[in-house]
Coordinates of C-alpha atoms in Angstrom, one line a residue:
X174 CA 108.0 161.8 67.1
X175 CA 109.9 159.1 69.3
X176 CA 108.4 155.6 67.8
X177 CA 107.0 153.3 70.2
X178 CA 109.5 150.6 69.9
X179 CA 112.0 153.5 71.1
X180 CA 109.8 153.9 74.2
X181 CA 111.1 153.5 77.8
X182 CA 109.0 150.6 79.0
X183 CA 107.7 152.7 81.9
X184 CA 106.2 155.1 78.9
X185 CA 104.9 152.2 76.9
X186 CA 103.1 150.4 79.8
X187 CA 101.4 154.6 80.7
X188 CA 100.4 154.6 76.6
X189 CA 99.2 151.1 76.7
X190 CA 96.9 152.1 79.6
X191 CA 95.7 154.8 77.7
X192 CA 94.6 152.7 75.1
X193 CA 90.8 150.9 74.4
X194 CA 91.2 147.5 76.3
X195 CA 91.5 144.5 73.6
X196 CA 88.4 142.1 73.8
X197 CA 89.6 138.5 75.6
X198 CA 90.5 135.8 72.4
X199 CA 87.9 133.4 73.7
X200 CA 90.0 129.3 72.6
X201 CA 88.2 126.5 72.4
X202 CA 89.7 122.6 72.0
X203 CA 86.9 119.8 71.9
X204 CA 86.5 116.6 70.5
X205 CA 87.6 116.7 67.0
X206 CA 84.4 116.8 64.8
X207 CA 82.3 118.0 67.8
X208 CA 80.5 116.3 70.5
X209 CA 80.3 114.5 74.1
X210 CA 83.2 112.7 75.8
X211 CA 82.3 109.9 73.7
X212 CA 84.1 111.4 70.8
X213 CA 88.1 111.9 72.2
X214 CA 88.7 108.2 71.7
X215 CA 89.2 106.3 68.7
X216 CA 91.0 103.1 67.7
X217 CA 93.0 101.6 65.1
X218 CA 94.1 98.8 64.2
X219 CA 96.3 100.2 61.5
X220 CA 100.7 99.1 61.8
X221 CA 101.2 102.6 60.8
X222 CA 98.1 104.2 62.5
X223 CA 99.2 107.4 62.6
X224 CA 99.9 108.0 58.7
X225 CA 96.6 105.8 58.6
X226 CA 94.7 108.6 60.7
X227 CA 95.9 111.0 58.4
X228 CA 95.0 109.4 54.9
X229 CA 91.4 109.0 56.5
X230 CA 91.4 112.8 57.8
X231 CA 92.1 113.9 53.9
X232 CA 89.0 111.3 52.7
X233 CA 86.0 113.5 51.8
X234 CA 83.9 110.9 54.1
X235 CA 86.3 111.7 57.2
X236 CA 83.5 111.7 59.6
X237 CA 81.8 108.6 58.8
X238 CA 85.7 106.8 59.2
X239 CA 86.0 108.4 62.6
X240 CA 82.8 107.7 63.8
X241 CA 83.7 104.1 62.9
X242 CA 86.7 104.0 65.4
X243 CA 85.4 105.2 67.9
X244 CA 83.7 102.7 70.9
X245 CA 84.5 99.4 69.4
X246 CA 84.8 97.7 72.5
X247 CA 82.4 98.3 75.9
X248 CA 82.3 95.9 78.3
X249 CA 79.4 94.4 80.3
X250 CA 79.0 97.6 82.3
X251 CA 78.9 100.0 79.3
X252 CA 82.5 101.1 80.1
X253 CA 84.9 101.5 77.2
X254 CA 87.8 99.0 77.0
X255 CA 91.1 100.0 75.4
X256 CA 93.3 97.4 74.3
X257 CA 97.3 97.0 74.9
X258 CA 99.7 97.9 71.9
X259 CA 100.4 93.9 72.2
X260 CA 96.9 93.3 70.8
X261 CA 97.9 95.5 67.9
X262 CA 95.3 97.9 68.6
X263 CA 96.0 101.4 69.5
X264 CA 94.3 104.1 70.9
X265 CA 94.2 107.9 70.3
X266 CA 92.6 111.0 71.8
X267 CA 91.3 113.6 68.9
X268 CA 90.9 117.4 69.1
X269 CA 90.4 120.4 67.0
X270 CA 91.3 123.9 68.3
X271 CA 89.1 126.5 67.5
X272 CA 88.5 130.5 68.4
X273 CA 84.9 131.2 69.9
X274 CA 83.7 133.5 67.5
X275 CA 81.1 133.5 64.6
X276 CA 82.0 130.6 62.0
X277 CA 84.3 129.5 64.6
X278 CA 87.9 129.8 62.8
X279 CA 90.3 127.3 63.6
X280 CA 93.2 128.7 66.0
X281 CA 96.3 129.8 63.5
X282 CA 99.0 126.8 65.2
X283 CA 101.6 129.3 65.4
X284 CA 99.8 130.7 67.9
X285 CA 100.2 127.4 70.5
X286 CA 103.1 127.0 72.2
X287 CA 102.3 123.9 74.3
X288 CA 100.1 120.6 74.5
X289 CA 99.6 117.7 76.2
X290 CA 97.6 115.1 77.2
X291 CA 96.9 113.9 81.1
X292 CA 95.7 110.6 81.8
X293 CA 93.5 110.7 85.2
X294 CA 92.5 107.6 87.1
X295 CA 88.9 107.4 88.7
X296 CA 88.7 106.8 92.6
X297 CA 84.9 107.1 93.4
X298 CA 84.1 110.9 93.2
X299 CA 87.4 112.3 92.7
X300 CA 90.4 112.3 90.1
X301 CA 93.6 110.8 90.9
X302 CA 97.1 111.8 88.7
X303 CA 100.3 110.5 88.4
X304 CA 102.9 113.1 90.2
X305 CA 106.6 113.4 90.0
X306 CA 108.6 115.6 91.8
X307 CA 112.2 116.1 90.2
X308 CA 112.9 112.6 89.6
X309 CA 110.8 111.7 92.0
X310 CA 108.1 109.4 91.6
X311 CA 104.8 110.2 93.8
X312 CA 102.6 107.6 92.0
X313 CA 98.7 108.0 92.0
X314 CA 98.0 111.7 94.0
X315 CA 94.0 113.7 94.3
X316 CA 93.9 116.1 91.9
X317 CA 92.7 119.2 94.2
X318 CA 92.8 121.5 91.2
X319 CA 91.8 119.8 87.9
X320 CA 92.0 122.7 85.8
X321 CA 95.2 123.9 87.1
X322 CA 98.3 123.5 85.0
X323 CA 99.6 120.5 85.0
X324 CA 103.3 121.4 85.3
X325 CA 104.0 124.7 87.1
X326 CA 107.2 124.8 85.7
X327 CA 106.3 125.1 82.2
X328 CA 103.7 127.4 83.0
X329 CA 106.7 129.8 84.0
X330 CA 107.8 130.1 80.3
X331 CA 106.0 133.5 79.3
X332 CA 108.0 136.2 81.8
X333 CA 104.4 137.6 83.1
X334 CA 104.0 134.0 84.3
X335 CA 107.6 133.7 85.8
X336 CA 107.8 137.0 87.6
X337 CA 104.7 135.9 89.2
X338 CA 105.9 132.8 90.4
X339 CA 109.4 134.5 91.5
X340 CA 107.5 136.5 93.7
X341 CA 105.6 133.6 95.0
X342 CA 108.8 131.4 95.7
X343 CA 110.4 134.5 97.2
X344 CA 108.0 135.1 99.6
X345 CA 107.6 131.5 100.7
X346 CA 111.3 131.6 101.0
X347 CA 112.2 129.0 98.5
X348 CA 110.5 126.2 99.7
X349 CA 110.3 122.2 97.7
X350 CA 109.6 122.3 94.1
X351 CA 106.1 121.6 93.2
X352 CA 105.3 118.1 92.2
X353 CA 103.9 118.1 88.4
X354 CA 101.3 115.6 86.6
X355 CA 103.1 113.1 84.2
X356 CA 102.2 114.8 80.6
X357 CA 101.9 113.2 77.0
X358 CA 102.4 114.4 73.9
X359 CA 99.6 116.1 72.4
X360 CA 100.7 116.9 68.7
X361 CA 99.2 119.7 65.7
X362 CA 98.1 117.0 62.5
X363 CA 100.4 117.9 59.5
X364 CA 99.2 121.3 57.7
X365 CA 97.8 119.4 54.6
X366 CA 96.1 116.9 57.0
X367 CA 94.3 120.9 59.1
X368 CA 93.8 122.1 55.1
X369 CA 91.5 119.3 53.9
X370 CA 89.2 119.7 56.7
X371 CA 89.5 123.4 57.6
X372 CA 90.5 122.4 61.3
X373 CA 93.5 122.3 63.6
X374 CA 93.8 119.2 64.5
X375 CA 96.0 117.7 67.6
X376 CA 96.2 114.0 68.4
X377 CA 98.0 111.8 70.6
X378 CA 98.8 108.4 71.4
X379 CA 96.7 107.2 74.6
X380 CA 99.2 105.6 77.6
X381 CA 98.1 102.4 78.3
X382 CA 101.0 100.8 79.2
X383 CA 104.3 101.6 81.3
X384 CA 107.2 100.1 83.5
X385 CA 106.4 103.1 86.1
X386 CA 107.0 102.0 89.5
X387 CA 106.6 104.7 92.4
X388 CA 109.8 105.4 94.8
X389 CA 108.1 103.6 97.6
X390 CA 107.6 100.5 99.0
X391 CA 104.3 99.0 98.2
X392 CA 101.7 98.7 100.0
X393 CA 101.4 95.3 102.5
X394 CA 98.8 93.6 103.7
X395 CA 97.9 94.0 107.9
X396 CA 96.9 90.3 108.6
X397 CA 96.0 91.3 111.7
X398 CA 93.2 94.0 110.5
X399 CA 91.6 91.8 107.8
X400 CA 88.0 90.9 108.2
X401 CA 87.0 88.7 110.0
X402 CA 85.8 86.8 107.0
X403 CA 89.4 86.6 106.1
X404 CA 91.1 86.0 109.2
X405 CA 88.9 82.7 109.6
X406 CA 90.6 81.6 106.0
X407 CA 94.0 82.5 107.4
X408 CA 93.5 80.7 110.4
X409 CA 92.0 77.7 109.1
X410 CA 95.0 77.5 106.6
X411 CA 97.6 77.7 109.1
X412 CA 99.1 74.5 110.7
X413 CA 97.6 72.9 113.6
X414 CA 100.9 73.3 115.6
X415 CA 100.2 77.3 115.3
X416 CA 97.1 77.2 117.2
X417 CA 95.4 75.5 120.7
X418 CA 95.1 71.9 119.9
X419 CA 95.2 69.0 122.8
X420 CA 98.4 66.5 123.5
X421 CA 99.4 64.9 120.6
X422 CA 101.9 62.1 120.3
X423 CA 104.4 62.9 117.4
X424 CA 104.7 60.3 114.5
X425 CA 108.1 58.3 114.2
X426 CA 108.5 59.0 117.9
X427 CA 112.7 59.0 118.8
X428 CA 113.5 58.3 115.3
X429 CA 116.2 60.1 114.2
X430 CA 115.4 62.4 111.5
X431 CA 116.2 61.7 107.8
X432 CA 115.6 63.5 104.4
X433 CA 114.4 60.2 103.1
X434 CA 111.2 60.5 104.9
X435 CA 110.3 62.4 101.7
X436 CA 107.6 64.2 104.0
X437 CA 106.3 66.7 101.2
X438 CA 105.6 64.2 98.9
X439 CA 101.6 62.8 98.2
X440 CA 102.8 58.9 99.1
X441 CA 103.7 60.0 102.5
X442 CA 100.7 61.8 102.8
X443 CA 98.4 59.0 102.6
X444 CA 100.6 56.5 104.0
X445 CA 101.5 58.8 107.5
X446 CA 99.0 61.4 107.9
X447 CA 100.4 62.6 111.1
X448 CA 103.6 62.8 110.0
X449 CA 102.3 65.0 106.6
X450 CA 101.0 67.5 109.6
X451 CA 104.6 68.1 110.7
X452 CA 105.7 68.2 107.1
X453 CA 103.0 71.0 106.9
X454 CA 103.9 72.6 109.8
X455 CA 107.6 73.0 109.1
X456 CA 107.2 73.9 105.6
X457 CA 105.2 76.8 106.6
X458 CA 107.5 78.2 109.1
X459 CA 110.6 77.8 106.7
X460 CA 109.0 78.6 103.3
X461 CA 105.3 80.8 104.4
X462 CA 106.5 82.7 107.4
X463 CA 110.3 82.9 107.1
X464 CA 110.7 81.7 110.2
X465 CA 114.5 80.5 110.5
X466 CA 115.3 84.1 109.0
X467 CA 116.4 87.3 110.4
X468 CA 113.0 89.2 110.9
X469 CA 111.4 90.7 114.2
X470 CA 108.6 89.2 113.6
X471 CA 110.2 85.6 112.6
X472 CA 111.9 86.3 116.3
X473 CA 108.6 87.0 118.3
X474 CA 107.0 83.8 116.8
X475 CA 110.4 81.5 117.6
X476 CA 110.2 83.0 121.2
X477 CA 106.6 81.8 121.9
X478 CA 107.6 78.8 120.4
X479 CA 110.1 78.4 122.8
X480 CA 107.6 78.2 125.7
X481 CA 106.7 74.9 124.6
X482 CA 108.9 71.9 125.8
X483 CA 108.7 69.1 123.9
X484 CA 109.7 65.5 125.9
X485 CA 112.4 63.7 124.4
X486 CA 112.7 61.4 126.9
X487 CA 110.6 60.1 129.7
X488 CA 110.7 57.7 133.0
X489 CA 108.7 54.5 133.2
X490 CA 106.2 56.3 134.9
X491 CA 105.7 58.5 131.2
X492 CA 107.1 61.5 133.3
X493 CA 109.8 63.8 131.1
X494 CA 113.6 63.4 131.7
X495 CA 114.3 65.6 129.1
X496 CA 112.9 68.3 127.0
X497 CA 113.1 69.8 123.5
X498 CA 111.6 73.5 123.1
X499 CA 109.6 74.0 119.8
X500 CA 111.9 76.4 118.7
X501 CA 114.7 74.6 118.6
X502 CA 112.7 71.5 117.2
X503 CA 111.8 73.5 114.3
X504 CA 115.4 75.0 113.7
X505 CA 116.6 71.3 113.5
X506 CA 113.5 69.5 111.8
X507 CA 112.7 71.9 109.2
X508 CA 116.4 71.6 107.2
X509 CA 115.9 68.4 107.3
X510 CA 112.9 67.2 106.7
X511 CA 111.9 70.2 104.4
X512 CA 115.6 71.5 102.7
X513 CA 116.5 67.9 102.6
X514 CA 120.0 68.5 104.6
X515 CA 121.9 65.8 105.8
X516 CA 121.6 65.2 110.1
X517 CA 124.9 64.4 111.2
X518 CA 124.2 65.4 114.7
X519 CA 121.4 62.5 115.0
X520 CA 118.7 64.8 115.9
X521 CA 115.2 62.2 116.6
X522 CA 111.7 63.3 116.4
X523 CA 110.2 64.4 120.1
X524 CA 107.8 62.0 121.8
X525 CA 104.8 64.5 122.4
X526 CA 103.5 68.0 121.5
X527 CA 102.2 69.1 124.7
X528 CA 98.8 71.0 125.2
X529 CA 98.7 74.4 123.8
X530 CA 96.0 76.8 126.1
X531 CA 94.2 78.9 123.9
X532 CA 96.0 82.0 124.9
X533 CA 99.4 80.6 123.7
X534 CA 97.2 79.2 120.6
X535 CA 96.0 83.2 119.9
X536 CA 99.7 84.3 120.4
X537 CA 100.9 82.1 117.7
X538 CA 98.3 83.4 115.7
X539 CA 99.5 86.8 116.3
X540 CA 103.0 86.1 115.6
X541 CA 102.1 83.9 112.3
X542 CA 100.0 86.7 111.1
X543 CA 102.8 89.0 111.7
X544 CA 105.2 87.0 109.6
X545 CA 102.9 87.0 107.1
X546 CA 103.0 90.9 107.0
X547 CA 106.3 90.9 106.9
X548 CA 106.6 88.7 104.3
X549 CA 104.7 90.1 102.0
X550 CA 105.9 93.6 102.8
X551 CA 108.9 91.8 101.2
X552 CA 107.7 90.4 97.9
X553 CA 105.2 93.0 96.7
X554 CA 107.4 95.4 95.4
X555 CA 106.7 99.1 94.6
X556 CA 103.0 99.9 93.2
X557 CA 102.7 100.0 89.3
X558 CA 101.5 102.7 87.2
X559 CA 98.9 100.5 85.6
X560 CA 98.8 97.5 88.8
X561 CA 94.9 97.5 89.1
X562 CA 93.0 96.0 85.9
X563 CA 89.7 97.2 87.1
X564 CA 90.6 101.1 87.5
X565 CA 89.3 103.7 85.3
X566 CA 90.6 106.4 83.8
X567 CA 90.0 109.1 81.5
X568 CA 92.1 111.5 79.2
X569 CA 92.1 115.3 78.9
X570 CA 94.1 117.4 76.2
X571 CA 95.3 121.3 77.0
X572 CA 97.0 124.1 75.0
X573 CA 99.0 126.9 75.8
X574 CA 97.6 129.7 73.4
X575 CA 100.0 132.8 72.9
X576 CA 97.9 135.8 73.9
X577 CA 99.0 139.6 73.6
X578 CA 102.1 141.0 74.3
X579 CA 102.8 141.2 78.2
X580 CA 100.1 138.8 78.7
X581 CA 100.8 135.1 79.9
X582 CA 99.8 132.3 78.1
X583 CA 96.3 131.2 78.0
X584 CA 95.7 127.5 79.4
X585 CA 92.9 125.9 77.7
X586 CA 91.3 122.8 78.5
X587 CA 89.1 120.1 76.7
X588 CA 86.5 118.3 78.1
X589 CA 87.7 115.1 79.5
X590 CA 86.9 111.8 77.8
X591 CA 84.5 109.0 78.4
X592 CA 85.9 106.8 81.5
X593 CA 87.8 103.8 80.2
X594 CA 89.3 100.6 81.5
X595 CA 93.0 98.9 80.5
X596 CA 92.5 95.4 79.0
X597 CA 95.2 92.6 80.9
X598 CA 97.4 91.4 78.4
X599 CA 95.6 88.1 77.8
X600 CA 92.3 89.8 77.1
X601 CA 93.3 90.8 73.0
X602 CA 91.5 91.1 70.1
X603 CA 93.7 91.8 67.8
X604 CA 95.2 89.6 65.0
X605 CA 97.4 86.6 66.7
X606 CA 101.0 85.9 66.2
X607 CA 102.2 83.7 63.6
X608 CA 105.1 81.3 65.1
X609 CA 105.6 79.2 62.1
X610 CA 107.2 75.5 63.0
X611 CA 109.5 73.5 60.8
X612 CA 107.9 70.2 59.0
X613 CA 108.9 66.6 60.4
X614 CA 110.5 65.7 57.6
X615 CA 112.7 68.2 57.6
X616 CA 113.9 68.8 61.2
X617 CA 117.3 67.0 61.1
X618 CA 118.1 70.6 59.1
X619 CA 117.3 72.8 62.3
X620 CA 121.1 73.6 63.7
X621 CA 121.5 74.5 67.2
X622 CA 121.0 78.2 67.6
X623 CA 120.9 78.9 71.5
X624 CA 124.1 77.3 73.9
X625 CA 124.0 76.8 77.6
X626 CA 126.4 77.2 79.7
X627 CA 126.0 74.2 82.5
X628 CA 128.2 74.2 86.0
X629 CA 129.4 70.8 86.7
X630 CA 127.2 70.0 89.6
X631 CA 123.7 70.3 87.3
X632 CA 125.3 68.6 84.1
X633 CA 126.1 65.5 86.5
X634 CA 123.1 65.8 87.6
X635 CA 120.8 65.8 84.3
X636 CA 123.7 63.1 82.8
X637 CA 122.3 60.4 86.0
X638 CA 119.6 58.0 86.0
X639 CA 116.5 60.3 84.7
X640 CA 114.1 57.9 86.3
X641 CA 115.9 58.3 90.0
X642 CA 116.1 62.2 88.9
X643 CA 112.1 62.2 88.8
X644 CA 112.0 60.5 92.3
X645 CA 114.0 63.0 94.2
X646 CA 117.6 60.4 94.5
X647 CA 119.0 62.5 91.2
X648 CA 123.1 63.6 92.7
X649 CA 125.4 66.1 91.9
X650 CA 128.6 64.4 92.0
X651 CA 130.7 63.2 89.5
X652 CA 133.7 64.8 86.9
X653 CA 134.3 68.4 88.0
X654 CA 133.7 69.8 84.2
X655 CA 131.7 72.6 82.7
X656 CA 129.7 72.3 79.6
X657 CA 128.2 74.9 76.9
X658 CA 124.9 72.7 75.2
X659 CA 123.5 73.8 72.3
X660 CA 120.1 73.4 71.0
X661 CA 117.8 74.8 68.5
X662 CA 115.0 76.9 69.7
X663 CA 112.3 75.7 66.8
X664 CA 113.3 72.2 68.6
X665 CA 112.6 73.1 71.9
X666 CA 109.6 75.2 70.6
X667 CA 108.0 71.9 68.9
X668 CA 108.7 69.6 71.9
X669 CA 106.8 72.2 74.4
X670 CA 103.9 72.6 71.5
X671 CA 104.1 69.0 71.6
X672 CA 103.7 68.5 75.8
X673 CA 101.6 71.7 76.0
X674 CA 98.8 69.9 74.1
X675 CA 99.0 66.6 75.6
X676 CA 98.8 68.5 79.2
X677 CA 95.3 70.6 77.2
X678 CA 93.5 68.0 76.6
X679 CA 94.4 66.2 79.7
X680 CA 93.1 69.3 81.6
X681 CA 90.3 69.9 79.4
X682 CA 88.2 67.0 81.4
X683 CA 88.6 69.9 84.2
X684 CA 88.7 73.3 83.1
X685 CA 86.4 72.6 79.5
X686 CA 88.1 75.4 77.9
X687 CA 89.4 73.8 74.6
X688 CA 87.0 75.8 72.6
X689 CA 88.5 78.8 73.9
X690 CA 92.1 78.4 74.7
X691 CA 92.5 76.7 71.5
X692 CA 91.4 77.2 67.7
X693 CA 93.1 75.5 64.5
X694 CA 91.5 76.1 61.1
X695 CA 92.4 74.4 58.2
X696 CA 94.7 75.9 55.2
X697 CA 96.3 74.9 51.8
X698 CA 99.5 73.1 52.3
X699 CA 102.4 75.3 51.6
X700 CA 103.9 74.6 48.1

């Protein structure tokens, strides 16, 4: 008799047929313990809190300790808040895997041969996962099929599964590789740690943090299509030179220009209030809109400026001899007045801003709101994994279960957790950091332990007269020498703890939060 390993496979696949069909291996994975959605998460605050998870697994009262860590922080709305491994708090998702049969025997581990964890953010009705493709990064994607697996290409690693897909990719011709869901480790518990409960236990880490950025730009806000809510704001913050406004005479009429003006600064505010409404006007095109840069939409709002002449000179009879477009008024004004560049050339203030209709009023609007666009087009940067503090997400574990021969792997899911929200950074409870400062007496032994490296141009500059410095009239010149400045960091630490509570109480009168942004208890003086 031929033995069956000796069998042509085309004989082996006619005896198999032959043969009473195997009942389906039913796998479950759930919360570890049992239970709702409620019961994936739980929290330590342990240093080491995985070995910590363990040592309370193996306590005879292991349910009572879980239960414990699980839920410590809701907020308002009921929804469970997970802290930030800053806040020394940490957050994992527990299962146990189990086969669906009577006493429900935990699944033998040698019998998985993958797990992971997804983490799933919450838009409205549907799910939203974080995709690559390659190294690709899609960002936040609909999940269209939430109990499909979560990388196709690992689900190709049993050969029923890959000649399947071969076929697939063949008759699609090839085609672009499938983007895959971003997956964490999900990880079997120690055999001891399965043993002293009588479960198989898999755990993993919860991401709640990550220097993810997707690979394109972010997205920018339309000015132009905000509500009109907004719009109003926008308008209502933009200089009265970018809107219709009557004839105005200009302040400091045929004077020739001159960083010492010191338009920006609160004296000249009070003192020439039309002349602070230039200094507003120019800052905003050089600094808000990028005007005097290289943009097409810093262009478009130049060339309606340019349809308004300015009169810098004028007959007896007031009529203008000569003119001075706005464009060109701001492309001289604005590096000096604003940059504080030097005016060699002479260039004087215009006598008048002429009447502006409101059509030309809405197309500098347009153009202002345009700049803005493109401006912040320019600064957001690509979206972050974890940008939006007020999302929600939840977390699902799966398993790869190694079913008979010839058979792919089974895919099993667990149910998904309880939705959760990601603290900021400054919203911890955890234990504080200790930065310990060096007594009074004894800070003439604190050595210099960080060194600067100054060009010549800022050393002469902090070496002048520090009270000229603070008004603006600090200079540059002076020896063309390079220095390396040492100091000690516990020094520089004590001098900002020492400014940085002046400036709290000070703003305390405003803000009242002493009680919160500041607590000192008392303790023993160190011996």
């Amino acid at each position: 008799m031929v033995g069956a390993a000796t069998l042509h496979p085309a004989a082996r696949r006619k005896a198999v047929a032959m043969l009473p069909r195997q009942p389906a291996h039913e796998i479950c994975l759930r919360p570890l313990g049992g239970g709702d959605a409620r019961n994936v998460i739980a929290t330590s605050s342990a240093r080491d809190f995985v070995e910590a998870l363990f040592e309370d697994l193996q306590a005879a009262d292991w349910r009572t300790r879980l239960t414990a860590m699980r839920g410590l922080r809701k907020g308002s709305d009921n929804v469970l808040e997970l802290s930030l491994p800053t806040h020394r708090r940490f957050q994992l998702a527990l299962f146990e895997a189990y086969c669906l049969q009577p006493g429900e025997p935990r699944l033998d581990p040698a019998k998985i041969r993958g797990s992971g964890l997804v983490l799933r953010r919450l838009a409205g009705s549907r799910h939203e996962a974080w995709y690559k493709r390659g190294k690709t990064v899609l960002g936040w994607q609909a999940v269209n099929l939430p109990d499909a697996d979560p990388d196709p290409a690992k689900a190709a690693i049993h050969p029923a599964n890959a000649a399947l897909r071969s076929a697939i990719a063949a008759r699609q011709g090839g085609g672009v590789q499938a983007p895959a869901e971003s997956v964490h480790g999900l990880y079997p518990a120690p055999p001891e740690v399965c043993k002293a409960i009588g479960k198989t236990v898999l755990f993993a880490v919860i991401p709640v943090a990550s220097g993810e950025l997707e690979d394109r730009p972010g997205d920018a806000i339309n000015y132009a299509a905000l509500p009109a809510a907004d719009q109003h704001e926008m308008i209502a913050h933009l200089s009265c030179f970018l809107k219709a406004r009557p004839e105005r005479d200009l302040p400091r009429a045929g004077q020739v220009l001159s960083k010492d003006w010191n338009v920006l600064s609160p004296e000249t505010t009070v003192a020439d209030p039309q002349l602070a409404l230039i200094a507003t006007f120019l800052y905003q095109m050089m600094a808000e809109l990028d005007a005097l840069g290289s943009g097409p939409a810093a262009a478009r709002l130049l060339q309606v400026l340019a349809e308004i002449q300015l009169p810098t000179a004028e007959d007896q009879l007031g009529r203008p001899t000569a003119t001075l477009d706005a464009a060109s008024f701001v492309r001289r004004a604005a590096p000096i007045l604003i940059a504080g560049e030097g005016n060699p050339q002479g260039h004087a203030m215009p006598l008048r801003w002429p009447a502006v209709d409101e059509a030309t009023g809405q197309r500098l609007i347009e153009a202002a709101f345009a700049c803005l666009t493109e401006q912040h087009a320019a600064r957001i940067g690509p979206p972050e994994k974890f940008r939006d503090e007020q999302a929600r997400y939840c977390v699902r574990g799966f398993l790869r279960a190694a079913g008979h021969d010839d058979c792919p792997d089974a895919l099993v899911w667990s149910i998904e957790s309880e939705p959760f929200r990601i603290l900021p950074w400054w919203d911890g409870e955890g234990p504080g950091t200790t930065i310990a400062l060096p007594d009074i007496a004894r800070l003439k032994e604190v050595k210099p332990s960080v060194t600067f490296a100054l060009p010549s141009s800022l050393a002469n500059l902090l070496k002048g007269n520090m009270e000229d410095l603070a008004k603006g009239k600090g200079g540059t010149g002076g020896p063309g020498i390079d220095w390396l400045c040492s100091f000690s960091i516990p020094g520089i630490t004590l001098c900002a703890f020492i400014v940085l509570n002046i400036f709290l109480s000070m703003l305390n009168i405003i803000f009242s939060w002493m009680m919160s942004i500041k607590v000192c208890i008392p303790i023993p003086k160190r011996q």
